[in-house]
Amino acid sequence: MGFKKDFVWGAATSSYQIEGAYNEDGRGMSIWDVYSHEPVKVFGNHTGDTACEHYHRFKEDVALMKKIGIKAYRFSVSWSRIIPDGTGAVNEKGIAFYSELINELKENNIEPYITLFHWDLPYELHKRGGWMNPDSVKWFADYAALVVARFSDRVTNFITFNEPQCFIGLGYYKAEHAPGLRHPVRDVFEMSHNVLKAHGAAVIAMRKSARQNIKIGYAPTGTAAIPVSESAEDIAAARKLMFECPALENWTWNVSWWSDPVVLGHYPEEGLRKYKDYLPEITEEDMRLINQPIDFYGQNIYQGVYVKAGENGEPEVVEHTAGYAKTAIQWPVTPECLRWGPQFLYERYRLPIYITENGMSAHDVISLDGNVHDPNRIDFLARHLEQLEKAADGGTDVAGYFQWSLMDNYEWACGYSERFGLIYVDYETQQRIIKDSGYWYKTWIENHS
Ligand code: BGC
């Protein structure tokens, strides 16, 4: 069977991680500008001020995409570049940048996939309470409507949020990402509820402002659960673990709390029970708002845990063996995450599944021959895509795959110390070099299109 004929092969990036030009042409500040400028928050005090200078080099970057042969490019819009204060006045120079980028992509037959929010909340909205403010639902819907009104003449695929687990969990609960806060858990649940309502309100607003039929998706994340064997018991145990609601101190790291409301229209029972003392008021009207029909389900999957059926069939995590394979950022290499992750998600949500991100960081260097050899990444991609194909063969509706990332970029709290790209970026000179894995991906795409 293999991948579908119209399978979407792409690569992904996000605005703050690549654009730079942080104070040019009227762009407003985001929480990441403020956070990265504070001492000791980010590795090496690195900031995204310049990043990959993509704002100025986007034509060169689209030419490289073309060279790698990707059919689709997932990027995010910087909210504060197009609405500097988050609400109100529109910055036409910011709109012009994305408009030109879209034109360049279309001219090169690369399909744009726009993510509306990849973590860079306008700082002015942060000052007004950010996601704690119930008005954030309308702020986001208005912003979404603007993006769709301006770009849906040429763009038909939009994604609302990237990884709410991370920007809420790491940003407002664990203080590891911007804005670096440790809110009481009650507040974190309230913010999360507002984020989900903002998703629903945005979907309604986007359909209204669309200039042609558009497709809307969502891109959360979560650890995939991998059964250690094909036995029915191990598979059932893994499925159960994949959608479990974790203990309070770690609660944001889960799939079902963030996705059941969006696709199924209700929070998971287990979570409602476990977290009941900390939840805001949740009305039926809220749930109806959150549960808007969407067209596809994206999930960022980087790794998984191995699971077996323990006593009474309850899931038991099986530890990695000594010396297990891992990436530079120390994440275990678990290729079967791309088989079981999509399969379990499809069983539960019955929507076409996109892997909206998957990839690895490696200690890439320019070799004496001037090239960047990254056999580990080639091996990683080959193993993961082989597993994704198994998911497709098993009947999972897998619609697309976006490698993370098109190019090395600002890896949040790790600064520029982790390289995830198919393209090497020398941050001193802004020279780009397609890595061996970029050429490998090109051949892979040719053989699977
Ligand atoms: C995020 C990306 C990030 C990548 C690697 C995802 O969590 O969406 O922005 O760079 O993983 O950590």
Tab-separated table of C-alpha atoms and ligand atoms in Angstrom:
chain	number	residue	atom	x	y	z
A	1	MET	CA	0.000	0.000	0.000
A	2	GLY	CA	2.497	2.611	1.145
A	3	PHE	CA	1.963	6.346	1.270
A	4	LYS	CA	-0.979	7.939	-0.520
A	5	LYS	CA	-0.435	9.411	-3.995
A	6	ASP	CA	-1.041	12.940	-2.760
A	7	PHE	CA	0.989	12.531	0.429
A	8	VAL	CA	2.431	15.898	1.503
A	9	TRP	CA	6.229	15.885	1.973
A	10	GLY	CA	7.453	19.000	3.698
A	11	ALA	CA	9.682	20.686	6.230
A	12	ALA	CA	8.824	23.124	9.017
A	13	THR	CA	10.131	26.202	10.828
A	14	SER	CA	8.700	28.917	13.071
A	15	SER	CA	8.876	32.707	13.014
A	16	TYR	CA	10.944	33.526	16.095
A	17	GLN	CA	13.335	30.667	15.447
A	18	ILE	CA	14.426	31.844	11.980
A	19	GLU	CA	13.268	35.349	11.038
A	20	GLY	CA	15.523	37.725	12.984
A	21	ALA	CA	14.846	41.393	12.088
A	22	TYR	CA	13.263	41.624	15.523
A	23	ASN	CA	12.955	45.391	15.558
A	24	GLU	CA	12.637	46.164	11.867
A	25	ASP	CA	9.810	47.544	9.748
A	26	GLY	CA	7.451	48.167	12.650
A	27	ARG	CA	7.480	44.713	14.273
A	28	GLY	CA	6.272	44.756	17.888
A	29	MET	CA	8.011	42.791	20.616
A	30	SER	CA	6.981	39.306	21.633
A	31	ILE	CA	7.460	37.551	24.959
A	32	TRP	CA	10.445	35.727	23.433
A	33	ASP	CA	12.235	39.017	22.652
A	34	VAL	CA	11.850	40.090	26.240
A	35	TYR	CA	12.742	36.714	27.729
A	36	SER	CA	15.804	36.096	25.560
A	37	HIS	CA	17.168	39.548	26.372
A	38	GLU	CA	17.116	38.776	30.082
A	39	PRO	CA	20.428	37.403	31.360
A	40	VAL	CA	20.823	33.687	32.119
A	41	LYS	CA	17.495	32.502	30.743
A	42	VAL	CA	18.758	31.041	27.492
A	43	PHE	CA	21.937	29.066	26.762
A	44	GLY	CA	24.786	31.492	26.070
A	45	ASN	CA	22.349	34.411	26.415
A	46	HIS	CA	21.449	33.783	22.779
A	47	THR	CA	18.565	35.772	21.327
A	48	GLY	CA	16.507	35.543	18.147
A	49	ASP	CA	17.435	39.134	17.198
A	50	THR	CA	19.189	37.940	14.048
A	51	ALA	CA	18.520	34.195	14.006
A	52	CYS	CA	18.817	32.956	10.388
A	53	GLU	CA	18.032	36.404	8.946
A	54	HIS	CA	15.244	34.684	7.082
A	55	TYR	CA	13.310	37.960	6.974
A	56	HIS	CA	15.934	39.252	4.525
A	57	ARG	CA	17.028	35.971	2.967
A	58	PHE	CA	13.685	34.283	2.339
A	59	LYS	CA	14.234	34.125	-1.422
A	60	GLU	CA	17.516	32.285	-0.973
A	61	ASP	CA	15.773	29.971	1.515
A	62	VAL	CA	12.917	29.170	-0.862
A	63	ALA	CA	15.514	28.388	-3.542
A	64	LEU	CA	17.107	25.913	-1.103
A	65	MET	CA	13.690	24.347	-0.382
A	66	LYS	CA	13.300	23.855	-4.102
A	67	LYS	CA	16.746	22.252	-4.264
A	68	ILE	CA	15.773	19.813	-1.508
A	69	GLY	CA	12.573	19.067	-3.374
A	70	ILE	CA	10.059	19.645	-0.595
A	71	LYS	CA	6.470	19.936	-1.752
A	72	ALA	CA	5.194	21.879	1.241
A	73	TYR	CA	6.583	24.325	3.771
A	74	ARG	CA	5.090	24.845	7.227
A	75	PHE	CA	6.005	28.204	8.759
A	76	SER	CA	4.448	30.403	11.412
A	77	VAL	CA	3.387	34.018	11.341
A	78	SER	CA	4.780	36.340	13.991
A	79	TRP	CA	1.655	37.909	15.490
A	80	SER	CA	3.552	41.012	16.636
A	81	ARG	CA	5.064	41.518	13.176
A	82	ILE	CA	1.642	41.995	11.642
A	83	ILE	CA	-0.229	43.451	14.643
A	84	PRO	CA	2.521	45.057	16.750
A	85	ASP	CA	0.343	45.506	19.853
A	86	GLY	CA	-1.470	42.196	19.396
A	87	THR	CA	-4.776	43.981	18.804
A	88	GLY	CA	-5.610	47.050	16.712
A	89	ALA	CA	-3.392	48.604	14.071
A	90	VAL	CA	-2.086	46.342	11.321
A	91	ASN	CA	1.554	46.647	10.209
A	92	GLU	CA	1.369	46.507	6.423
A	93	LYS	CA	5.122	45.954	6.111
A	94	GLY	CA	4.759	42.764	8.128
A	95	ILE	CA	1.879	41.621	5.924
A	96	ALA	CA	4.007	42.399	2.850
A	97	PHE	CA	6.803	40.145	4.101
A	98	TYR	CA	4.532	37.090	4.433
A	99	SER	CA	2.777	37.942	1.208
A	100	GLU	CA	6.065	37.953	-0.713
A	101	LEU	CA	7.156	34.742	0.979
A	102	ILE	CA	3.892	33.075	-0.071
A	103	ASN	CA	4.301	34.285	-3.651
A	104	GLU	CA	7.839	32.982	-3.780
A	105	LEU	CA	6.679	29.581	-2.482
A	106	LYS	CA	3.808	29.373	-4.964
A	107	GLU	CA	6.091	30.294	-7.865
A	108	ASN	CA	8.291	27.382	-6.879
A	109	ASN	CA	5.372	24.959	-6.482
A	110	ILE	CA	5.822	24.662	-2.725
A	111	GLU	CA	2.545	24.576	-0.821
A	112	PRO	CA	2.458	26.939	2.177
A	113	TYR	CA	1.050	25.656	5.501
A	114	ILE	CA	0.611	28.547	7.915
A	115	THR	CA	0.768	28.081	11.677
A	116	LEU	CA	-0.878	31.002	13.446
A	117	PHE	CA	0.784	30.640	16.799
A	118	HIS	CA	4.185	29.132	17.451
A	119	TRP	CA	4.777	30.598	20.926
A	120	ASP	CA	5.724	34.257	20.234
A	121	LEU	CA	2.851	36.034	21.987
A	122	PRO	CA	2.918	39.826	21.483
A	123	TYR	CA	4.439	41.381	24.603
A	124	GLU	CA	1.672	43.988	24.757
A	125	LEU	CA	-0.852	41.164	25.196
A	126	HIS	CA	1.313	39.606	27.880
A	127	LYS	CA	1.092	42.915	29.756
A	128	ARG	CA	-2.686	42.666	29.542
A	129	GLY	CA	-2.647	39.244	31.188
A	130	GLY	CA	-1.982	37.070	28.142
A	131	TRP	CA	-3.945	33.828	28.149
A	132	MET	CA	-5.245	34.542	31.676
A	133	ASN	CA	-7.329	37.352	30.247
A	134	PRO	CA	-10.662	35.990	28.934
A	135	ASP	CA	-10.375	38.557	26.110
A	136	SER	CA	-7.492	36.480	24.740
A	137	VAL	CA	-10.130	34.334	23.009
A	138	LYS	CA	-11.223	37.306	20.919
A	139	TRP	CA	-7.676	38.658	20.444
A	140	PHE	CA	-6.636	35.370	18.875
A	141	ALA	CA	-9.788	34.996	16.768
A	142	ASP	CA	-9.353	38.526	15.358
A	143	TYR	CA	-5.705	37.871	14.554
A	144	ALA	CA	-6.615	34.542	12.898
A	145	ALA	CA	-9.315	36.233	10.823
A	146	LEU	CA	-6.806	38.833	9.614
A	147	VAL	CA	-4.222	36.228	8.567
A	148	VAL	CA	-6.847	34.260	6.671
A	149	ALA	CA	-8.408	37.355	5.075
A	150	ARG	CA	-5.031	38.512	3.781
A	151	PHE	CA	-3.522	35.212	2.669
A	152	SER	CA	-6.307	32.740	1.859
A	153	ASP	CA	-6.430	33.871	-1.754
A	154	ARG	CA	-3.182	31.874	-2.086
A	155	VAL	CA	-2.973	29.699	1.030
A	156	THR	CA	-5.511	26.980	1.846
A	157	ASN	CA	-3.931	25.189	4.825
A	158	PHE	CA	-3.862	26.759	8.261
A	159	ILE	CA	-2.952	25.470	11.721
A	160	THR	CA	-4.130	27.244	14.866
A	161	PHE	CA	-1.771	26.363	17.725
A	162	ASN	CA	1.603	24.675	17.851
A	163	GLU	CA	2.114	22.559	20.969
A	164	PRO	CA	-0.040	24.163	23.658
A	165	GLN	CA	1.530	21.597	26.008
A	166	CYS	CA	4.841	23.428	25.668
A	167	PHE	CA	3.961	27.082	25.562
A	168	ILE	CA	1.606	26.738	28.514
A	169	GLY	CA	3.527	24.051	30.438
A	170	LEU	CA	7.057	25.365	29.939
A	171	GLY	CA	6.090	29.051	29.803
A	172	TYR	CA	3.669	29.433	32.699
A	173	TYR	CA	4.101	26.362	34.889
A	174	LYS	CA	7.748	25.247	34.754
A	175	ALA	CA	9.431	28.587	33.990
A	176	GLU	CA	11.664	27.080	31.311
A	177	HIS	CA	10.408	29.091	28.345
A	178	ALA	CA	9.082	32.631	27.833
A	179	PRO	CA	7.581	34.329	29.745
A	180	GLY	CA	9.350	32.240	32.425
A	181	LEU	CA	6.572	31.986	35.013
A	182	ARG	CA	5.451	29.544	37.655
A	183	HIS	CA	1.755	30.136	37.975
A	184	PRO	CA	-0.409	28.279	40.473
A	185	VAL	CA	-1.841	25.203	38.789
A	186	ARG	CA	-5.354	26.649	38.959
A	187	ASP	CA	-4.288	29.548	36.786
A	188	VAL	CA	-2.588	27.200	34.369
A	189	PHE	CA	-5.833	25.268	33.889
A	190	GLU	CA	-7.704	28.504	33.333
A	191	MET	CA	-5.195	29.677	30.714
A	192	SER	CA	-5.414	26.320	28.980
A	193	HIS	CA	-9.185	26.542	28.855
A	194	ASN	CA	-8.865	29.983	27.284
A	195	VAL	CA	-6.369	28.655	24.724
A	196	LEU	CA	-8.812	25.922	23.715
A	197	LYS	CA	-11.638	28.449	23.466
A	198	ALA	CA	-9.350	30.670	21.390
A	199	HIS	CA	-8.777	27.722	19.047
A	200	GLY	CA	-12.535	27.251	18.574
A	201	ALA	CA	-13.251	30.953	18.146
A	202	ALA	CA	-10.414	31.197	15.628
A	203	VAL	CA	-11.778	28.294	13.571
A	204	ILE	CA	-15.156	30.068	13.313
A	205	ALA	CA	-13.513	33.401	12.453
A	206	MET	CA	-11.203	31.838	9.872
A	207	ARG	CA	-14.022	30.099	8.018
A	208	LYS	CA	-15.867	33.419	7.898
A	209	SER	CA	-12.950	35.422	6.534
A	210	ALA	CA	-11.690	32.777	4.102
A	211	ARG	CA	-11.629	33.784	0.436
A	212	GLN	CA	-11.884	30.203	-0.739
A	213	ASN	CA	-12.352	26.806	0.870
A	214	ILE	CA	-9.633	26.398	3.481
A	215	LYS	CA	-8.450	23.479	5.578
A	216	ILE	CA	-7.840	23.997	9.266
A	217	GLY	CA	-5.780	21.835	11.592
A	218	TYR	CA	-4.174	21.801	15.000
A	219	ALA	CA	-0.591	20.812	15.983
A	220	PRO	CA	-0.261	19.641	19.562
A	221	THR	CA	2.411	17.209	20.772
A	222	GLY	CA	2.891	14.425	23.295
A	223	THR	CA	4.922	11.309	23.833
A	224	ALA	CA	3.855	8.400	21.669
A	225	ALA	CA	3.334	5.087	23.454
A	226	ILE	CA	4.904	2.075	21.722
A	227	PRO	CA	3.817	-1.456	22.598
A	228	VAL	CA	6.825	-3.735	23.142
A	229	SER	CA	5.106	-6.519	21.196
A	230	GLU	CA	2.196	-6.996	18.825
A	231	SER	CA	0.174	-8.813	21.501
A	232	ALA	CA	-3.326	-7.454	22.039
A	233	GLU	CA	-2.504	-6.856	25.726
A	234	ASP	CA	0.607	-4.766	25.061
A	235	ILE	CA	-1.170	-2.760	22.365
A	236	ALA	CA	-4.094	-2.040	24.689
A	237	ALA	CA	-1.691	-1.006	27.470
A	238	ALA	CA	0.181	1.363	25.147
A	239	ARG	CA	-3.060	2.865	23.862
A	240	LYS	CA	-4.171	3.499	27.423
A	241	LEU	CA	-0.897	5.159	28.400
A	242	MET	CA	-0.868	7.349	25.312
A	243	PHE	CA	-4.066	9.121	26.416
A	244	GLU	CA	-3.550	9.049	30.179
A	245	CYS	CA	-3.791	12.218	32.245
A	246	PRO	CA	-0.578	12.483	34.278
A	247	ALA	CA	-0.157	13.606	37.903
A	248	LEU	CA	-0.785	17.259	38.651
A	249	GLU	CA	2.859	18.389	38.717
A	250	ASN	CA	3.269	17.169	35.164
A	251	TRP	CA	-0.268	17.531	33.904
A	252	THR	CA	0.326	19.715	30.837
A	253	TRP	CA	2.325	16.904	29.204
A	254	ASN	CA	-0.501	14.836	27.774
A	255	VAL	CA	-2.537	14.346	24.618
A	256	SER	CA	-6.146	13.895	25.690
A	257	TRP	CA	-6.655	17.059	27.758
A	258	TRP	CA	-5.614	19.164	24.785
A	259	SER	CA	-7.188	17.190	21.975
A	260	ASP	CA	-10.345	15.477	23.235
A	261	PRO	CA	-12.144	18.829	23.727
A	262	VAL	CA	-11.123	20.005	20.249
A	263	VAL	CA	-12.104	16.865	18.370
A	264	LEU	CA	-14.524	14.998	20.648
A	265	GLY	CA	-16.145	17.930	22.439
A	266	HIS	CA	-15.345	16.941	26.014
A	267	TYR	CA	-12.427	16.798	28.441
A	268	PRO	CA	-11.244	13.280	29.324
A	269	GLU	CA	-13.168	11.831	32.312
A	270	GLU	CA	-9.966	10.764	34.004
A	271	GLY	CA	-8.619	14.333	33.945
A	272	LEU	CA	-11.884	15.835	35.135
A	273	ARG	CA	-11.687	13.514	38.140
A	274	LYS	CA	-7.962	13.927	38.832
A	275	TYR	CA	-7.809	17.688	38.436
A	276	LYS	CA	-11.275	18.619	39.724
A	277	ASP	CA	-10.091	20.814	42.604
A	278	TYR	CA	-8.157	23.087	40.269
A	279	LEU	CA	-10.435	23.559	37.298
A	280	PRO	CA	-12.128	26.797	36.226
A	281	GLU	CA	-15.823	26.859	35.442
A	282	ILE	CA	-16.348	24.838	32.257
A	283	THR	CA	-19.718	25.388	30.598
A	284	GLU	CA	-21.488	23.466	27.849
A	285	GLU	CA	-21.285	26.577	25.737
A	286	ASP	CA	-17.481	26.609	26.150
A	287	MET	CA	-17.306	23.003	25.002
A	288	ARG	CA	-19.436	23.748	21.949
A	289	LEU	CA	-17.122	26.635	21.073
A	290	ILE	CA	-13.992	24.499	21.440
A	291	ASN	CA	-15.428	21.600	19.443
A	292	GLN	CA	-15.485	23.175	15.951
A	293	PRO	CA	-15.104	20.801	13.021
A	294	ILE	CA	-11.512	20.780	11.774
A	295	ASP	CA	-10.125	19.198	8.623
A	296	PHE	CA	-6.954	17.523	9.776
A	297	TYR	CA	-5.141	16.577	12.929
A	298	GLY	CA	-1.442	17.441	13.212
A	299	GLN	CA	0.856	16.062	15.848
A	300	ASN	CA	4.518	16.822	16.499
A	301	ILE	CA	6.168	13.503	17.376
A	302	TYR	CA	9.838	13.288	18.292
A	303	GLN	CA	9.994	10.264	20.564
A	304	GLY	CA	8.072	7.575	22.364
A	305	VAL	CA	8.118	5.345	25.415
A	306	TYR	CA	7.997	1.561	25.254
A	307	VAL	CA	5.056	0.053	27.086
A	308	LYS	CA	4.000	-3.441	28.125
A	309	ALA	CA	0.920	-4.802	29.830
A	310	GLY	CA	1.730	-5.260	33.509
A	311	GLU	CA	-0.454	-6.607	36.244
A	312	ASN	CA	-4.157	-6.604	35.310
A	313	GLY	CA	-3.161	-5.318	31.895
A	314	GLU	CA	-2.194	-1.938	33.336
A	315	PRO	CA	0.462	-0.070	31.273
A	316	GLU	CA	4.029	-0.378	32.476
A	317	VAL	CA	6.810	1.693	30.970
A	318	VAL	CA	9.789	-0.393	29.875
A	319	GLU	CA	13.070	1.460	30.493
A	320	HIS	CA	15.497	1.957	27.598
A	321	THR	CA	18.357	-0.519	27.541
A	322	ALA	CA	21.887	0.517	28.526
A	323	GLY	CA	23.630	2.490	25.784
A	324	TYR	CA	20.416	3.203	23.893
A	325	ALA	CA	20.504	5.464	20.844
A	326	LYS	CA	19.875	9.141	21.511
A	327	THR	CA	20.143	12.483	19.747
A	328	ALA	CA	22.426	15.404	20.618
A	329	ILE	CA	19.684	16.953	22.758
A	330	GLN	CA	19.557	13.598	24.605
A	331	TRP	CA	16.180	12.451	23.337
A	332	PRO	CA	15.940	8.682	22.818
A	333	VAL	CA	15.658	7.446	19.237
A	334	THR	CA	12.435	5.419	19.099
A	335	PRO	CA	11.388	5.106	15.439
A	336	GLU	CA	8.217	3.114	16.191
A	337	CYS	CA	6.740	6.325	17.628
A	338	LEU	CA	5.823	7.173	14.031
A	339	ARG	CA	3.903	3.962	13.619
A	340	TRP	CA	1.943	3.743	16.862
A	341	GLY	CA	1.552	7.457	17.542
A	342	PRO	CA	-0.412	8.172	14.359
A	343	GLN	CA	-2.288	4.877	14.608
A	344	PHE	CA	-3.589	5.556	18.131
A	345	LEU	CA	-4.418	9.161	17.240
A	346	TYR	CA	-6.327	8.115	14.146
A	347	GLU	CA	-8.296	5.457	16.029
A	348	ARG	CA	-9.384	8.063	18.553
A	349	TYR	CA	-9.889	11.165	16.421
A	350	ARG	CA	-10.731	9.795	12.957
A	351	LEU	CA	-9.176	12.743	11.121
A	352	PRO	CA	-6.424	12.685	8.483
A	353	ILE	CA	-3.149	12.757	10.428
A	354	TYR	CA	-0.201	14.977	9.624
A	355	ILE	CA	3.119	14.587	11.382
A	356	THR	CA	3.603	18.327	11.690
A	357	GLU	CA	7.115	17.932	13.150
A	358	ASN	CA	9.666	15.146	13.523
A	359	GLY	CA	13.444	15.255	13.394
A	360	MET	CA	16.600	15.281	15.480
A	361	SER	CA	19.427	17.495	16.652
A	362	ALA	CA	22.958	16.364	15.898
A	363	HIS	CA	26.486	17.706	16.429
A	364	ASP	CA	26.772	18.797	12.805
A	365	VAL	CA	30.015	20.387	11.579
A	366	ILE	CA	31.412	21.542	8.252
A	367	SER	CA	33.920	18.860	7.247
A	368	LEU	CA	37.280	19.521	5.624
A	369	ASP	CA	35.664	18.862	2.257
A	370	GLY	CA	33.296	21.782	2.877
A	371	ASN	CA	30.190	19.606	3.213
A	372	VAL	CA	28.059	18.696	6.211
A	373	HIS	CA	27.859	14.938	6.661
A	374	ASP	CA	25.077	13.852	9.001
A	375	PRO	CA	24.668	10.078	8.699
A	376	ASN	CA	22.859	9.961	12.045
A	377	ARG	CA	20.063	12.147	10.724
A	378	ILE	CA	19.744	10.099	7.533
A	379	ASP	CA	19.491	6.958	9.643
A	380	PHE	CA	16.941	8.638	11.935
A	381	LEU	CA	14.745	9.784	9.048
A	382	ALA	CA	14.939	6.460	7.225
A	383	ARG	CA	13.933	4.511	10.333
A	384	HIS	CA	11.097	6.880	11.230
A	385	LEU	CA	9.652	7.090	7.745
A	386	GLU	CA	9.736	3.319	7.432
A	387	GLN	CA	7.577	3.146	10.562
A	388	LEU	CA	5.260	5.867	9.320
A	389	GLU	CA	4.745	3.812	6.192
A	390	LYS	CA	3.751	0.872	8.383
A	391	ALA	CA	1.091	3.057	9.983
A	392	ALA	CA	-0.220	3.899	6.506
A	393	ASP	CA	-0.136	0.224	5.535
A	394	GLY	CA	-2.145	-0.611	8.653
A	395	GLY	CA	-4.977	1.657	7.520
A	396	THR	CA	-4.103	4.895	9.344
A	397	ASP	CA	-4.988	7.892	7.201
A	398	VAL	CA	-1.561	9.578	7.172
A	399	ALA	CA	-1.734	12.677	5.005
A	400	GLY	CA	1.633	14.358	5.389
A	401	TYR	CA	5.015	14.652	7.058
A	402	PHE	CA	6.925	17.818	7.915
A	403	GLN	CA	10.536	17.315	8.880
A	404	TRP	CA	11.791	19.573	11.693
A	405	SER	CA	13.526	21.592	10.612
A	406	LEU	CA	14.225	23.033	7.212
A	407	MET	CA	17.319	24.729	8.624
A	408	ASP	CA	19.288	24.998	11.848
A	409	ASN	CA	17.695	27.649	14.023
A	410	TYR	CA	17.099	29.164	17.451
A	411	GLU	CA	16.252	26.195	19.636
A	412	TRP	CA	14.445	28.175	22.361
A	413	ALA	CA	16.125	27.805	25.784
A	414	CYS	CA	19.022	25.948	24.115
A	415	GLY	CA	19.804	28.942	21.894
A	416	TYR	CA	21.842	27.990	18.831
A	417	SER	CA	23.480	25.026	20.554
A	418	GLU	CA	21.195	22.394	18.982
A	419	ARG	CA	21.061	21.816	15.233
A	420	PHE	CA	17.887	20.229	13.823
A	421	GLY	CA	18.179	21.378	10.209
A	422	LEU	CA	18.387	19.726	6.808
A	423	ILE	CA	20.355	22.879	6.006
A	424	TYR	CA	23.373	23.932	8.050
A	425	VAL	CA	23.468	27.607	9.041
A	426	ASP	CA	26.725	29.341	9.942
A	427	TYR	CA	25.411	32.037	12.280
A	428	GLU	CA	28.538	34.211	11.873
A	429	THR	CA	28.314	34.510	8.102
A	430	GLN	CA	24.702	33.352	7.465
A	431	GLN	CA	26.105	30.903	4.929
A	432	ARG	CA	23.765	27.959	4.285
A	433	ILE	CA	24.934	24.469	3.326
A	434	ILE	CA	22.532	21.671	2.468
A	435	LYS	CA	23.484	18.712	4.668
A	436	ASP	CA	23.738	15.162	3.322
A	437	SER	CA	20.330	14.518	4.920
A	438	GLY	CA	18.821	17.293	2.787
A	439	TYR	CA	19.977	15.495	-0.381
A	440	TRP	CA	18.810	12.182	1.079
A	441	TYR	CA	15.350	13.645	1.759
A	442	LYS	CA	15.189	14.895	-1.822
A	443	THR	CA	15.716	11.367	-3.137
A	444	TRP	CA	13.240	9.969	-0.616
A	445	ILE	CA	10.589	12.425	-1.765
A	446	GLU	CA	11.248	11.639	-5.437
A	447	ASN	CA	10.850	7.942	-4.727
A	448	HIS	CA	7.626	8.446	-2.785
A	449	SER	CA	5.730	10.998	-4.866
B	1	BGC	C1	8.757	22.827	18.652
B	1	BGC	C2	9.878	23.446	17.857
B	1	BGC	C3	11.204	22.987	18.427
B	1	BGC	C4	11.297	21.494	18.266
B	1	BGC	C5	12.575	20.868	18.800
B	1	BGC	C6	8.991	21.408	19.054
B	1	BGC	O1	8.727	21.252	20.398
B	1	BGC	O2	7.531	23.014	18.020
B	1	BGC	O3	9.730	24.821	17.887
B	1	BGC	O4	12.290	23.631	17.860
B	1	BGC	O5	10.230	20.856	18.904
B	1	BGC	O6	12.654	21.026	20.176
